[in-house]
CSV table of C-alpha atoms and ligand atoms in Angstrom, one decimal:
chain,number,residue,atom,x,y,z
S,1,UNK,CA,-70.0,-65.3,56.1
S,2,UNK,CA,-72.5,-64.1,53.5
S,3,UNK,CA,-70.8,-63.1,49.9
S,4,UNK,CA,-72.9,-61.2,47.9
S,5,UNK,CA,-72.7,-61.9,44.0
S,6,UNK,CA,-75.1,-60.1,41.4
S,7,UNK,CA,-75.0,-61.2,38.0
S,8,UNK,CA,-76.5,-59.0,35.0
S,9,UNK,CA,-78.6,-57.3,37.3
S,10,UNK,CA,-81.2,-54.9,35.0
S,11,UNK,CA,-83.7,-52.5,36.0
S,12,UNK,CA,-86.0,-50.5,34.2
S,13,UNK,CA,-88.3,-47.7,35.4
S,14,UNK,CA,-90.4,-47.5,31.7
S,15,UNK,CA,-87.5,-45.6,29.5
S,16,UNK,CA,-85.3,-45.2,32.3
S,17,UNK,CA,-82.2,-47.7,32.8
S,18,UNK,CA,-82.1,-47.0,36.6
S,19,UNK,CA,-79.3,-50.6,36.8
S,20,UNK,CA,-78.2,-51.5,33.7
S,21,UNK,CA,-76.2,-55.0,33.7
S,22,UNK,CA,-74.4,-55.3,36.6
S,23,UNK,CA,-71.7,-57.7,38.0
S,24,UNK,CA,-70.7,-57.3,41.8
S,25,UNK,CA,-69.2,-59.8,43.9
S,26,UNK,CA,-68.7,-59.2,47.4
S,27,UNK,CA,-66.4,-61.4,49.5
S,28,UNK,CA,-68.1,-62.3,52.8
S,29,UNK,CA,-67.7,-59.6,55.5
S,30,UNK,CA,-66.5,-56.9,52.8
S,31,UNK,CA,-67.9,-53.1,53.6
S,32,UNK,CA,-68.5,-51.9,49.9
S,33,UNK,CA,-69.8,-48.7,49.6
S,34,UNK,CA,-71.6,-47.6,46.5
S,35,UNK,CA,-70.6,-44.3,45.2
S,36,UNK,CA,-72.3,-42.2,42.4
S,37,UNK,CA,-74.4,-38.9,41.6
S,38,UNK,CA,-78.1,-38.4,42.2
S,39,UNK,CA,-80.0,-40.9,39.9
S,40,UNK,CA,-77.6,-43.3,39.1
S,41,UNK,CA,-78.9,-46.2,40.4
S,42,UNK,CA,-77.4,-46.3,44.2
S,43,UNK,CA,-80.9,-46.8,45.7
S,44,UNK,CA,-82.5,-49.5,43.5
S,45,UNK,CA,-79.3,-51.7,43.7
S,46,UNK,CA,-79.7,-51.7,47.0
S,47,UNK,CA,-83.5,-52.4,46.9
S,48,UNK,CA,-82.8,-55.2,44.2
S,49,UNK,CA,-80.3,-57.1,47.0
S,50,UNK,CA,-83.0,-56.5,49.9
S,51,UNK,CA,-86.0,-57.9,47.5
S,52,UNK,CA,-87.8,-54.2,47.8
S,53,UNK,CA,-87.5,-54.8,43.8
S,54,UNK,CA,-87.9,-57.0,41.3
S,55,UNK,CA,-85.2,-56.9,38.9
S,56,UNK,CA,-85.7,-57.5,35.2
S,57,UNK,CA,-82.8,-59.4,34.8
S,58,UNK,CA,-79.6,-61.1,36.8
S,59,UNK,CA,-79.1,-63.2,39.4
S,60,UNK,CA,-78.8,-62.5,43.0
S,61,UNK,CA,-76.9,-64.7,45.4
S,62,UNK,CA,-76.1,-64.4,49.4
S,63,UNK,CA,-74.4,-66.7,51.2
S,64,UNK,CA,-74.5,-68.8,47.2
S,65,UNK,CA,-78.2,-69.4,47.7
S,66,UNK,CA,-80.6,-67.9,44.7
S,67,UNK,CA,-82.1,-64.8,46.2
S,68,UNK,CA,-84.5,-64.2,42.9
S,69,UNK,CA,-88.2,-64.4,43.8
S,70,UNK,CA,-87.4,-64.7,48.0
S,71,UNK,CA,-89.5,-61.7,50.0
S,72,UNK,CA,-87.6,-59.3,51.8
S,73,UNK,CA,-88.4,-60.9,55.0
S,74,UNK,CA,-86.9,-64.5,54.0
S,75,UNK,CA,-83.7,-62.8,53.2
S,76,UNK,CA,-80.9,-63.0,55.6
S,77,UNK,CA,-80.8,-59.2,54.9
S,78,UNK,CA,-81.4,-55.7,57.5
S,79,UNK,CA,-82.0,-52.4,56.0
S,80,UNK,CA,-81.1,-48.9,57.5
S,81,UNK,CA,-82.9,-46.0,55.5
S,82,UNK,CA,-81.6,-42.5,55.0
S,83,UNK,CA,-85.2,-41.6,56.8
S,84,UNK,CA,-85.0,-43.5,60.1
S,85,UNK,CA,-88.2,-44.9,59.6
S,86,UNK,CA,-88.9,-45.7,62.8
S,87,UNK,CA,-92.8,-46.5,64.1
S,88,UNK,CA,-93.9,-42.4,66.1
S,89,UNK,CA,-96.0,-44.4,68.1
S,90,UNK,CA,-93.3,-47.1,69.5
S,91,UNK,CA,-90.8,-46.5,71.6
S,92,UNK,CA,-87.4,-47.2,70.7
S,93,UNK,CA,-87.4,-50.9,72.1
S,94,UNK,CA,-90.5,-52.0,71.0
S,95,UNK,CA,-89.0,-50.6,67.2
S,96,UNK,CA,-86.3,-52.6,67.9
S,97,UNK,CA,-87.9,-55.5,69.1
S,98,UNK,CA,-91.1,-55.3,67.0
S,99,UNK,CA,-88.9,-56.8,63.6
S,100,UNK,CA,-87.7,-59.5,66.1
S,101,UNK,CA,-91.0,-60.6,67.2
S,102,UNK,CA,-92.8,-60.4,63.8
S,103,UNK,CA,-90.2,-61.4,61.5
S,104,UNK,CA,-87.5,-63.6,62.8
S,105,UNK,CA,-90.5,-64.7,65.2
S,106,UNK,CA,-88.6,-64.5,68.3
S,107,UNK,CA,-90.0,-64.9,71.7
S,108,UNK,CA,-90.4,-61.5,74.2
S,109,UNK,CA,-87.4,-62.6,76.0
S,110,UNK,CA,-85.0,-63.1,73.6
S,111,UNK,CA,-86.2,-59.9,71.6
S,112,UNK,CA,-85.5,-58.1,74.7
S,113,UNK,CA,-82.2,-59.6,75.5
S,114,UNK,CA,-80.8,-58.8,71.5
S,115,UNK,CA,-82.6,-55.3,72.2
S,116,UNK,CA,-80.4,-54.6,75.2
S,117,UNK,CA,-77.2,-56.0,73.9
S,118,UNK,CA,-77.5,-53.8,70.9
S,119,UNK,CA,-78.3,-50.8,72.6
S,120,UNK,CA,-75.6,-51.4,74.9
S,121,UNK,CA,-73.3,-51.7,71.9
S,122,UNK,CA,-75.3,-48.0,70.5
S,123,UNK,CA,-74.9,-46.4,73.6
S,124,UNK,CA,-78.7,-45.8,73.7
S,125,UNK,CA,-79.7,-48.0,76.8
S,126,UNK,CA,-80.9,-44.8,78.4
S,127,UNK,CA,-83.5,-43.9,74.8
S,128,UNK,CA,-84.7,-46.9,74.9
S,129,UNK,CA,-88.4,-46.1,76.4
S,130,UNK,CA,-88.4,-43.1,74.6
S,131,UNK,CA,-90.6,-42.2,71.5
S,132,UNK,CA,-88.9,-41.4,68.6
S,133,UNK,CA,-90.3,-37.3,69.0
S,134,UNK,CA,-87.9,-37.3,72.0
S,135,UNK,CA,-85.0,-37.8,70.5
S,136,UNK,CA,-82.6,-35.7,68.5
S,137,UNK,CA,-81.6,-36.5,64.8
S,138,UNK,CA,-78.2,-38.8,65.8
S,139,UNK,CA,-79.8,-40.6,68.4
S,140,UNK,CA,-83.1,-41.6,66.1
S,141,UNK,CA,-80.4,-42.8,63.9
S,142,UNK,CA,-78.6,-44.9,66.5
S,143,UNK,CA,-82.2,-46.3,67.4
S,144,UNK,CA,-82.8,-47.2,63.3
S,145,UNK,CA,-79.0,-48.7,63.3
S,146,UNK,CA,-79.8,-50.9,66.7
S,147,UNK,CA,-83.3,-52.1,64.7
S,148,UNK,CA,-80.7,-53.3,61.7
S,149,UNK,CA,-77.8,-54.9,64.3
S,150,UNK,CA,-80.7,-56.9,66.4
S,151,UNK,CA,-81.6,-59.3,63.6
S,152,UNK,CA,-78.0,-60.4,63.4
S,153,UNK,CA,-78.3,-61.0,59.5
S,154,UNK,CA,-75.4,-62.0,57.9
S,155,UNK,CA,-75.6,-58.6,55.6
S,156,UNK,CA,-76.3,-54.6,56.5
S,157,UNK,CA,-77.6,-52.5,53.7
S,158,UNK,CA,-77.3,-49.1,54.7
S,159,UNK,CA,-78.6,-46.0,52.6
S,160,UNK,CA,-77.8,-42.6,52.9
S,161,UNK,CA,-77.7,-43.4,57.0
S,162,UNK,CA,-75.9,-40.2,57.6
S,163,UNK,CA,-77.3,-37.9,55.4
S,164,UNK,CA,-79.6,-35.1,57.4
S,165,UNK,CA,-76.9,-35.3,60.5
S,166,UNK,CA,-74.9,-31.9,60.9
S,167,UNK,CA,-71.2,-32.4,60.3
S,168,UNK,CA,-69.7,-33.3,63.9
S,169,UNK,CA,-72.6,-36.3,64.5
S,170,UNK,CA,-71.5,-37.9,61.0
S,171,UNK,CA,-67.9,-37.5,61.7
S,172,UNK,CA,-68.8,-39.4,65.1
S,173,UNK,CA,-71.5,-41.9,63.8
S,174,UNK,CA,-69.9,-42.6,60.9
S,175,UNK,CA,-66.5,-43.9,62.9
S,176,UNK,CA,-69.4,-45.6,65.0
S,177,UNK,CA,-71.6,-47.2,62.6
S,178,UNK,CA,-68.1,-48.5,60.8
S,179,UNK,CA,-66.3,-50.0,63.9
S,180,UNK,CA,-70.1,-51.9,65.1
S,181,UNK,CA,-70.5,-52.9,61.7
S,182,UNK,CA,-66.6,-54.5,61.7
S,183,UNK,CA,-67.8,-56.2,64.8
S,184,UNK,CA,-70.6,-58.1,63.4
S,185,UNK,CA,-68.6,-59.4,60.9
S,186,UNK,CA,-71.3,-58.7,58.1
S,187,UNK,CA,-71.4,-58.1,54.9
S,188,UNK,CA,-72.1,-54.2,54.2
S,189,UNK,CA,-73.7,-52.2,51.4
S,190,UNK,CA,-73.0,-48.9,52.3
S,191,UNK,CA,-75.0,-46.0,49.9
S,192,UNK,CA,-73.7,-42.6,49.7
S,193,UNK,CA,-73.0,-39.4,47.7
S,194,UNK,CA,-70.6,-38.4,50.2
S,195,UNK,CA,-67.1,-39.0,48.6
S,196,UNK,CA,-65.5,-38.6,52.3
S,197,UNK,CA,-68.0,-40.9,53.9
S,198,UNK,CA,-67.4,-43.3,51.2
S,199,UNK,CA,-63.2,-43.1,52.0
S,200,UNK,CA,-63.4,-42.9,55.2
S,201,UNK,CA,-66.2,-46.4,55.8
S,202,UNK,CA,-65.1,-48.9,52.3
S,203,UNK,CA,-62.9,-51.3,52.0
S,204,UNK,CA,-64.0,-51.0,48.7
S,205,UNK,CA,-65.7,-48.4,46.5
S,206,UNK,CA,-68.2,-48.8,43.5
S,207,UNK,CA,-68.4,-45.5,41.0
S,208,UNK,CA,-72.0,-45.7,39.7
S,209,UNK,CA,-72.7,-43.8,36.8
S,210,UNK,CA,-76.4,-44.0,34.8
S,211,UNK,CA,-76.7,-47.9,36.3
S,212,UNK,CA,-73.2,-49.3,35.0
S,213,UNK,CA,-70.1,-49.7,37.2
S,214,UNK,CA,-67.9,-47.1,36.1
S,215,UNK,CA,-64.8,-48.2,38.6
S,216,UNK,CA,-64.2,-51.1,41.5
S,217,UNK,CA,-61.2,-50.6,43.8
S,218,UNK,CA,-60.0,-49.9,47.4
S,219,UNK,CA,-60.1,-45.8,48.4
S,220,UNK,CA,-56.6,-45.6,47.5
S,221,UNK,CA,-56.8,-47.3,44.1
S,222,UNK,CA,-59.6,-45.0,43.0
S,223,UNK,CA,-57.9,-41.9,44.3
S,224,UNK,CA,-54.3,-42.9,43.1
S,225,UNK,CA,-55.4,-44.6,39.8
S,226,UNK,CA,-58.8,-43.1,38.9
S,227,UNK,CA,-59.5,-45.4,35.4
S,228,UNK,CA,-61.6,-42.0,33.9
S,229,UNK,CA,-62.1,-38.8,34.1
S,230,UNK,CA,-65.9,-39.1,36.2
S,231,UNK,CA,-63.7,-41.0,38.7
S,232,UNK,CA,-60.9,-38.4,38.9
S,233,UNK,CA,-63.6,-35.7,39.2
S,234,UNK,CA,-65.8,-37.7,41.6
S,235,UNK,CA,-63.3,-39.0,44.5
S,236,UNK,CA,-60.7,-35.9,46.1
S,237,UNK,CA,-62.0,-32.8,47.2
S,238,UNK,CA,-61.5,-30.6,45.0
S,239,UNK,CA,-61.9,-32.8,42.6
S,240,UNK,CA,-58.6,-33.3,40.5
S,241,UNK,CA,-57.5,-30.2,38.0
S,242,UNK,CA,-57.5,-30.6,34.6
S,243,UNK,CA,-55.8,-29.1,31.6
S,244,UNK,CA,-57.4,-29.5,28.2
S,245,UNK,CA,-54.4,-30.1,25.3
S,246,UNK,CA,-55.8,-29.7,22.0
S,247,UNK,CA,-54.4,-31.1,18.8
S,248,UNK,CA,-53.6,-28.7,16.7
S,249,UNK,CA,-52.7,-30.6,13.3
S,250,UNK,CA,-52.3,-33.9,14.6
S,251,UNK,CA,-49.9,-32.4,17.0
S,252,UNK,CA,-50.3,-31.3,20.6
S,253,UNK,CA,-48.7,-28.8,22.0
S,254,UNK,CA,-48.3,-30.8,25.7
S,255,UNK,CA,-46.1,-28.8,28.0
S,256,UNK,CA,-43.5,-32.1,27.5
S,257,UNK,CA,-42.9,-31.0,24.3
S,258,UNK,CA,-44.8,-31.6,20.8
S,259,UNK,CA,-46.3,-35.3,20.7
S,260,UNK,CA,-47.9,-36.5,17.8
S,261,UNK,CA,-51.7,-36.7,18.2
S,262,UNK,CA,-52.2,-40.4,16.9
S,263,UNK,CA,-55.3,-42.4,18.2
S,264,UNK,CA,-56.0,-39.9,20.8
S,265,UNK,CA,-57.1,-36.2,19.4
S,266,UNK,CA,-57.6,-34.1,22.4
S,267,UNK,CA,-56.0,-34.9,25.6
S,268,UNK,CA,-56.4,-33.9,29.1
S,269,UNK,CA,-53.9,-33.2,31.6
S,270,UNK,CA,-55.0,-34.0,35.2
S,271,UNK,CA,-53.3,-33.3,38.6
S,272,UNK,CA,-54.6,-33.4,41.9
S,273,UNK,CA,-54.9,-29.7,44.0
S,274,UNK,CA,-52.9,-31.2,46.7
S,275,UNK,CA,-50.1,-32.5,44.1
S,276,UNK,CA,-49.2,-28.9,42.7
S,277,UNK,CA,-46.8,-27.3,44.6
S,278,UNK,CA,-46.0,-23.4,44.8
S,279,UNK,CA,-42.5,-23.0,43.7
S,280,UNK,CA,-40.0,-19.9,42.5
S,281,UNK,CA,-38.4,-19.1,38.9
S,282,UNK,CA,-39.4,-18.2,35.6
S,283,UNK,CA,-41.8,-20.1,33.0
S,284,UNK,CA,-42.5,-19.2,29.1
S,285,UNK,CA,-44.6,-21.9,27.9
S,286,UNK,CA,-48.5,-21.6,28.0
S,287,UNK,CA,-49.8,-24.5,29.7
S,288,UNK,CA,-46.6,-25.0,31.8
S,289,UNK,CA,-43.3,-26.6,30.3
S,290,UNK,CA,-41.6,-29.6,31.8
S,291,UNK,CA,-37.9,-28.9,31.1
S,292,UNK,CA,-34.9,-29.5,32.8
S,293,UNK,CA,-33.5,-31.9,34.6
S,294,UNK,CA,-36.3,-32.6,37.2
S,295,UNK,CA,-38.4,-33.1,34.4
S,296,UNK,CA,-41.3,-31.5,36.7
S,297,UNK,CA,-43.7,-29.5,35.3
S,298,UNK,CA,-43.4,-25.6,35.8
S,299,UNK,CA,-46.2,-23.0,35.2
S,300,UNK,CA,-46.8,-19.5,35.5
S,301,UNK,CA,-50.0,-18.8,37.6
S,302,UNK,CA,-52.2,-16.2,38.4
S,303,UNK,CA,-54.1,-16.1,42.3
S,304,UNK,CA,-57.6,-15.4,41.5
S,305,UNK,CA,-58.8,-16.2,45.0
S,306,UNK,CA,-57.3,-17.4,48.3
S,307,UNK,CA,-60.0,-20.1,50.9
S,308,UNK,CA,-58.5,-20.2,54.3
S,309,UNK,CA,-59.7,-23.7,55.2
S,310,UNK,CA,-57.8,-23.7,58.6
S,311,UNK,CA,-55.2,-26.9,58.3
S,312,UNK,CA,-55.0,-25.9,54.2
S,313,UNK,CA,-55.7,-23.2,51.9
S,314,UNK,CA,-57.2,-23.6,48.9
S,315,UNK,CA,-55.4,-21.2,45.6
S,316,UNK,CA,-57.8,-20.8,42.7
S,317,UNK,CA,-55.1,-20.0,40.2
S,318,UNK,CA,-55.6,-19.0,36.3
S,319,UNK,CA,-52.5,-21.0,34.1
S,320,UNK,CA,-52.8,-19.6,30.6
S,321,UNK,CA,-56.7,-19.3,30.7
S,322,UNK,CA,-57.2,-22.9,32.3
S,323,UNK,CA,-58.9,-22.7,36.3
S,324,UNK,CA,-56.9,-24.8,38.5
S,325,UNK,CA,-56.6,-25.1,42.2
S,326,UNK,CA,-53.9,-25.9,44.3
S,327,UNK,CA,-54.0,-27.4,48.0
S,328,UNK,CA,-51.3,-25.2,50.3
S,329,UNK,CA,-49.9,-25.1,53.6
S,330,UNK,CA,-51.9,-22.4,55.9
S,331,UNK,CA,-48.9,-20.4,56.2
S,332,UNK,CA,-47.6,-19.9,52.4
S,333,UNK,CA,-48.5,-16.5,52.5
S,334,UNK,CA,-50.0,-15.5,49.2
S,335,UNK,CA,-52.7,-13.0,48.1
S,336,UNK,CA,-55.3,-12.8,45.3
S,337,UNK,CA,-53.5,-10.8,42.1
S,338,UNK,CA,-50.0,-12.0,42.6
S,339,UNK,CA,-48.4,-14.3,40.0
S,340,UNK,CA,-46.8,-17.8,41.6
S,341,UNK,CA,-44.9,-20.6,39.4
S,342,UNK,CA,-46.2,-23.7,40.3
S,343,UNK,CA,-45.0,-27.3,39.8
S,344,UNK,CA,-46.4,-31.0,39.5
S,345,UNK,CA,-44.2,-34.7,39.3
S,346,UNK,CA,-45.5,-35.9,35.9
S,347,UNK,CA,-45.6,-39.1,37.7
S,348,UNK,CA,-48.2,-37.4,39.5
S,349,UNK,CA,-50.0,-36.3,36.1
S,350,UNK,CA,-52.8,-38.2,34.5
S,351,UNK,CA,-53.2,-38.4,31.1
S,352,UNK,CA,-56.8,-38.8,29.4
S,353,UNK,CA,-58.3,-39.8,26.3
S,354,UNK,CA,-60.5,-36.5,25.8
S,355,UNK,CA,-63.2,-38.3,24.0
S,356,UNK,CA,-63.9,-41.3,25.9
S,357,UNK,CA,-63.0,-39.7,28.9
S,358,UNK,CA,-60.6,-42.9,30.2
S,359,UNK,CA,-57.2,-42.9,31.1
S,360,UNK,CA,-54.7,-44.0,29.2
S,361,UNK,CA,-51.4,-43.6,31.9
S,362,UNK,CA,-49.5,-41.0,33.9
S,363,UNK,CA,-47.6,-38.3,32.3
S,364,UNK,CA,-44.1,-39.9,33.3
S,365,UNK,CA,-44.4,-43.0,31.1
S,366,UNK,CA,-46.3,-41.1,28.1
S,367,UNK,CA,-44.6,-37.8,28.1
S,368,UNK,CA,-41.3,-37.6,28.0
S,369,UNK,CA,-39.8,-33.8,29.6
S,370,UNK,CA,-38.9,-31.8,26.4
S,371,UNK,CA,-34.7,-31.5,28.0
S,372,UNK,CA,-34.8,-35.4,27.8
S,373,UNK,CA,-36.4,-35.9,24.5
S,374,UNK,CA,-33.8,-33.6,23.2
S,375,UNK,CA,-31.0,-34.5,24.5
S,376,UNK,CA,-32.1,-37.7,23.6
S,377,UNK,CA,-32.9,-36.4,20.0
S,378,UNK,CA,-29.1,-34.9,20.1
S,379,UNK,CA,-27.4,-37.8,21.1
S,380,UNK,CA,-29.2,-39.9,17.8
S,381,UNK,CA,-27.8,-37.2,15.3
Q,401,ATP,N1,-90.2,-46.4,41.5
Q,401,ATP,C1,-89.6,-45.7,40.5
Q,401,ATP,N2,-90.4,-45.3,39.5
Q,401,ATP,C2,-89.8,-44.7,38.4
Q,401,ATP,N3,-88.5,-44.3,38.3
Q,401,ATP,C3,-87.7,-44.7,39.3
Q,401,ATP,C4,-88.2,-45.4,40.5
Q,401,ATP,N4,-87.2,-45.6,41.3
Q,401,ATP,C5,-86.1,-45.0,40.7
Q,401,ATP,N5,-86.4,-44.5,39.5
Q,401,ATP,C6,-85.5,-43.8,38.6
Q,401,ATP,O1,-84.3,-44.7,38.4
Q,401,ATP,C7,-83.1,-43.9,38.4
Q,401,ATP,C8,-82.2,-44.4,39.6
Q,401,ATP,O2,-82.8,-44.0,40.8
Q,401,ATP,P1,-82.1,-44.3,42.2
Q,401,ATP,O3,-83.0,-43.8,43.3
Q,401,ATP,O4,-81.7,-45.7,42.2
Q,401,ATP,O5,-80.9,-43.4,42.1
Q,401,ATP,P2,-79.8,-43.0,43.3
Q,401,ATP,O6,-78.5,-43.1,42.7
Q,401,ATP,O7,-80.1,-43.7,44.5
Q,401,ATP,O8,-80.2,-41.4,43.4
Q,401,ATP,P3,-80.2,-40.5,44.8
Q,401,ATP,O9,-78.7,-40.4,45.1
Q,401,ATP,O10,-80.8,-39.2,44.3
Q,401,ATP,O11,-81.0,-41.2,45.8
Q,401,ATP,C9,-83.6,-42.4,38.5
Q,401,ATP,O12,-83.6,-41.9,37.3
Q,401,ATP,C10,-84.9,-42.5,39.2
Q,401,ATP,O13,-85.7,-41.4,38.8
């Protein structure tokens, strides 16, 4: 099977770093998907791999052969656009076949034969004399997909393949496109904006930002342990809350009690919507207290707004001037206006560096509830 390993991979577009040195290693058969906001490089690294561009620097390896200076067509490489990019004039078998023929330099037959098998895999046998103006969105996609399968290379670039479809076909592609891809056994480069695609397709996930990889992990591992604050914003939906601490004096006043300020001036708090939970008694501190013997955090909230999503609802809530917004069960009956307490499981709390943005641990091992830290405090007297 065909690993994939880039090494200091640059590219420059005149002053803009559109990859900036990059190390990526893909074990053979891996489904990576490439994650990151508009511009930051998803598209080029995937043209850099596929030899649609020349990098400026790094290496390039498949299968451990030197891909530097090889033409797209002598890679063991297939492409899938976000823009199907199928021929008007051809129908979809002779799109299929045409790469076949030309390219790989197979004979009619044989295109025909990988044609049929992938279409039968597609569930397109019945498009296939059909120009591409007689079909609808999905099943042009399917058609571009089959193109990519039929050449049987050993890895699948695929950008933005889903992007244009309405909501149920990606749900249904996507599950498609992931299970055919599985089947082949190739190696996938999957590019998307779409942080649910992105969980839903990867084994693994890179976080692009501005050409550098800003986190490598597994779904769960970037949604559990997000290393900064971009990755915690990008990857859950919505993105995980945060509360700004500010040092006042070298001291900040963290709902676990006073903590001295030290390296890190200005921290922030974060907690996913779906980890706050809507609770009863009384609260006094400003951004919340974490007292008692729970040690969970409690804060007074105000419902600004209430989004029915159907199997959740969404609270917008106000604590102490800071916007947060809490995940619910559709029937917690609450309404905008009315004042909630509202509680988190520090070990469900990240903590932040404000400044640089990366974490630096969860709130249960660097904040210690103000009841313990007291007690404890007593007990030393
Ligand atoms: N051929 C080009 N000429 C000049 N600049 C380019 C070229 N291709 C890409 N860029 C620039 O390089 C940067 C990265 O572009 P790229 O298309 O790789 O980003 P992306 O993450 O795929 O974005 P999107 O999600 O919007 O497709 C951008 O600033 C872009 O404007």
């Amino acid at each position: 099977m065909s690993g994939i390993f880039l090494t200091g991979v640059s590219k420059r577009f005149g002053d803009v770093v559109a990859v900036d040195a990059l190390d990526l290693s893909l074990r053979g058969g891996e489904s990576l998907v490439v994650l990151g906001p508009s511009g930051s490089g998803k598209s080029t690294l995937l043209r850099i791999i596929a030899g649609l561009e020349t990098p400026d620097a790094g290496e390039i390896r498949i299968g451990g052969v030197l891909q530097n200076g090889l033409p797209p067509h002598r890679r063991d490489v297939a492409i899938v656009f976000q823009h199907f990019a199928l021929y008007p004039h051809l129908s979809a078998l002779d799109n299929i076949t045409l790469g076949l023929r030309h390219g790989l330099r197979l004979g009619r037959q044989e295109a025909a034969r990988r044609a049929a098998e992938v279409a039968e895999r597609l569930a397109i046998t019945e498009l296939l004399h059909r120009l591409p103006r007689q079909m609808s969105g999905g099943q042009r996609q399917r058609v571009a997909l089959a193109r990519a399968l039929a050449r049987q290379a050993g890895v699948v670039l695929l950008d933005e393949p889903l992007s244009g479809l309405d909501a149920q076909l990606r749900l249904t592609l996507r599950a498609e496109i992931a299970g055919v891809l599985r089947g082949t056994g190739a190696t996938t480069v999957h590019v998307t904006h779409d942080q649910n695609d992105a969980m839903a397709m990867a084994d693994r996930i890179a976080v692009i930002r501005e050409g550098r990889l800003e986190q490598l992990g597994s779904p769960d591992d970037l949604y559990r342990q997000p290393d900064s604050l971009f990755v915690a914003g990008f990857i859950g939906s919505p993105p995980m809350n945060r509360l700004t601490l500010t040092a006042v004096d070298g001291v900040h006043p963290t709902p676990f009690g006073p903590r001295r300020a030290g390296e890190h001036a200005d921290l922030v708090l974060g907690v996913r919507p779906e980890q706050l939970k809507i609770g009863g008694g009384d609260v006094d501190g400003d951004a919340g207290e974490a007292t008692g013997d729970s040690g969970l955090w409690r804060a007074s909230a105000r419902v600004t707004l209430v989004e029915h999503e159907g199997p959740s609802t969404i609270l917008h809530l106000d604590v102490d001037g800071h916007a947060l917004r809490a995940r619910t069960h559709p029937d917690l009956r609450v309404s905008a206006g009315e004042r909630i307490v509202v509680t988190a499981d520090p070990a469900h709390m990240h903590v932040f560096d404000l400044a640089s943005g990366r974490t630096l641990g969860r709130a249960a091992d660097l904040l210690i509830p103000v009841a313990h830290s007291e007690r404890a405090a007593r007990r030393s007297r």
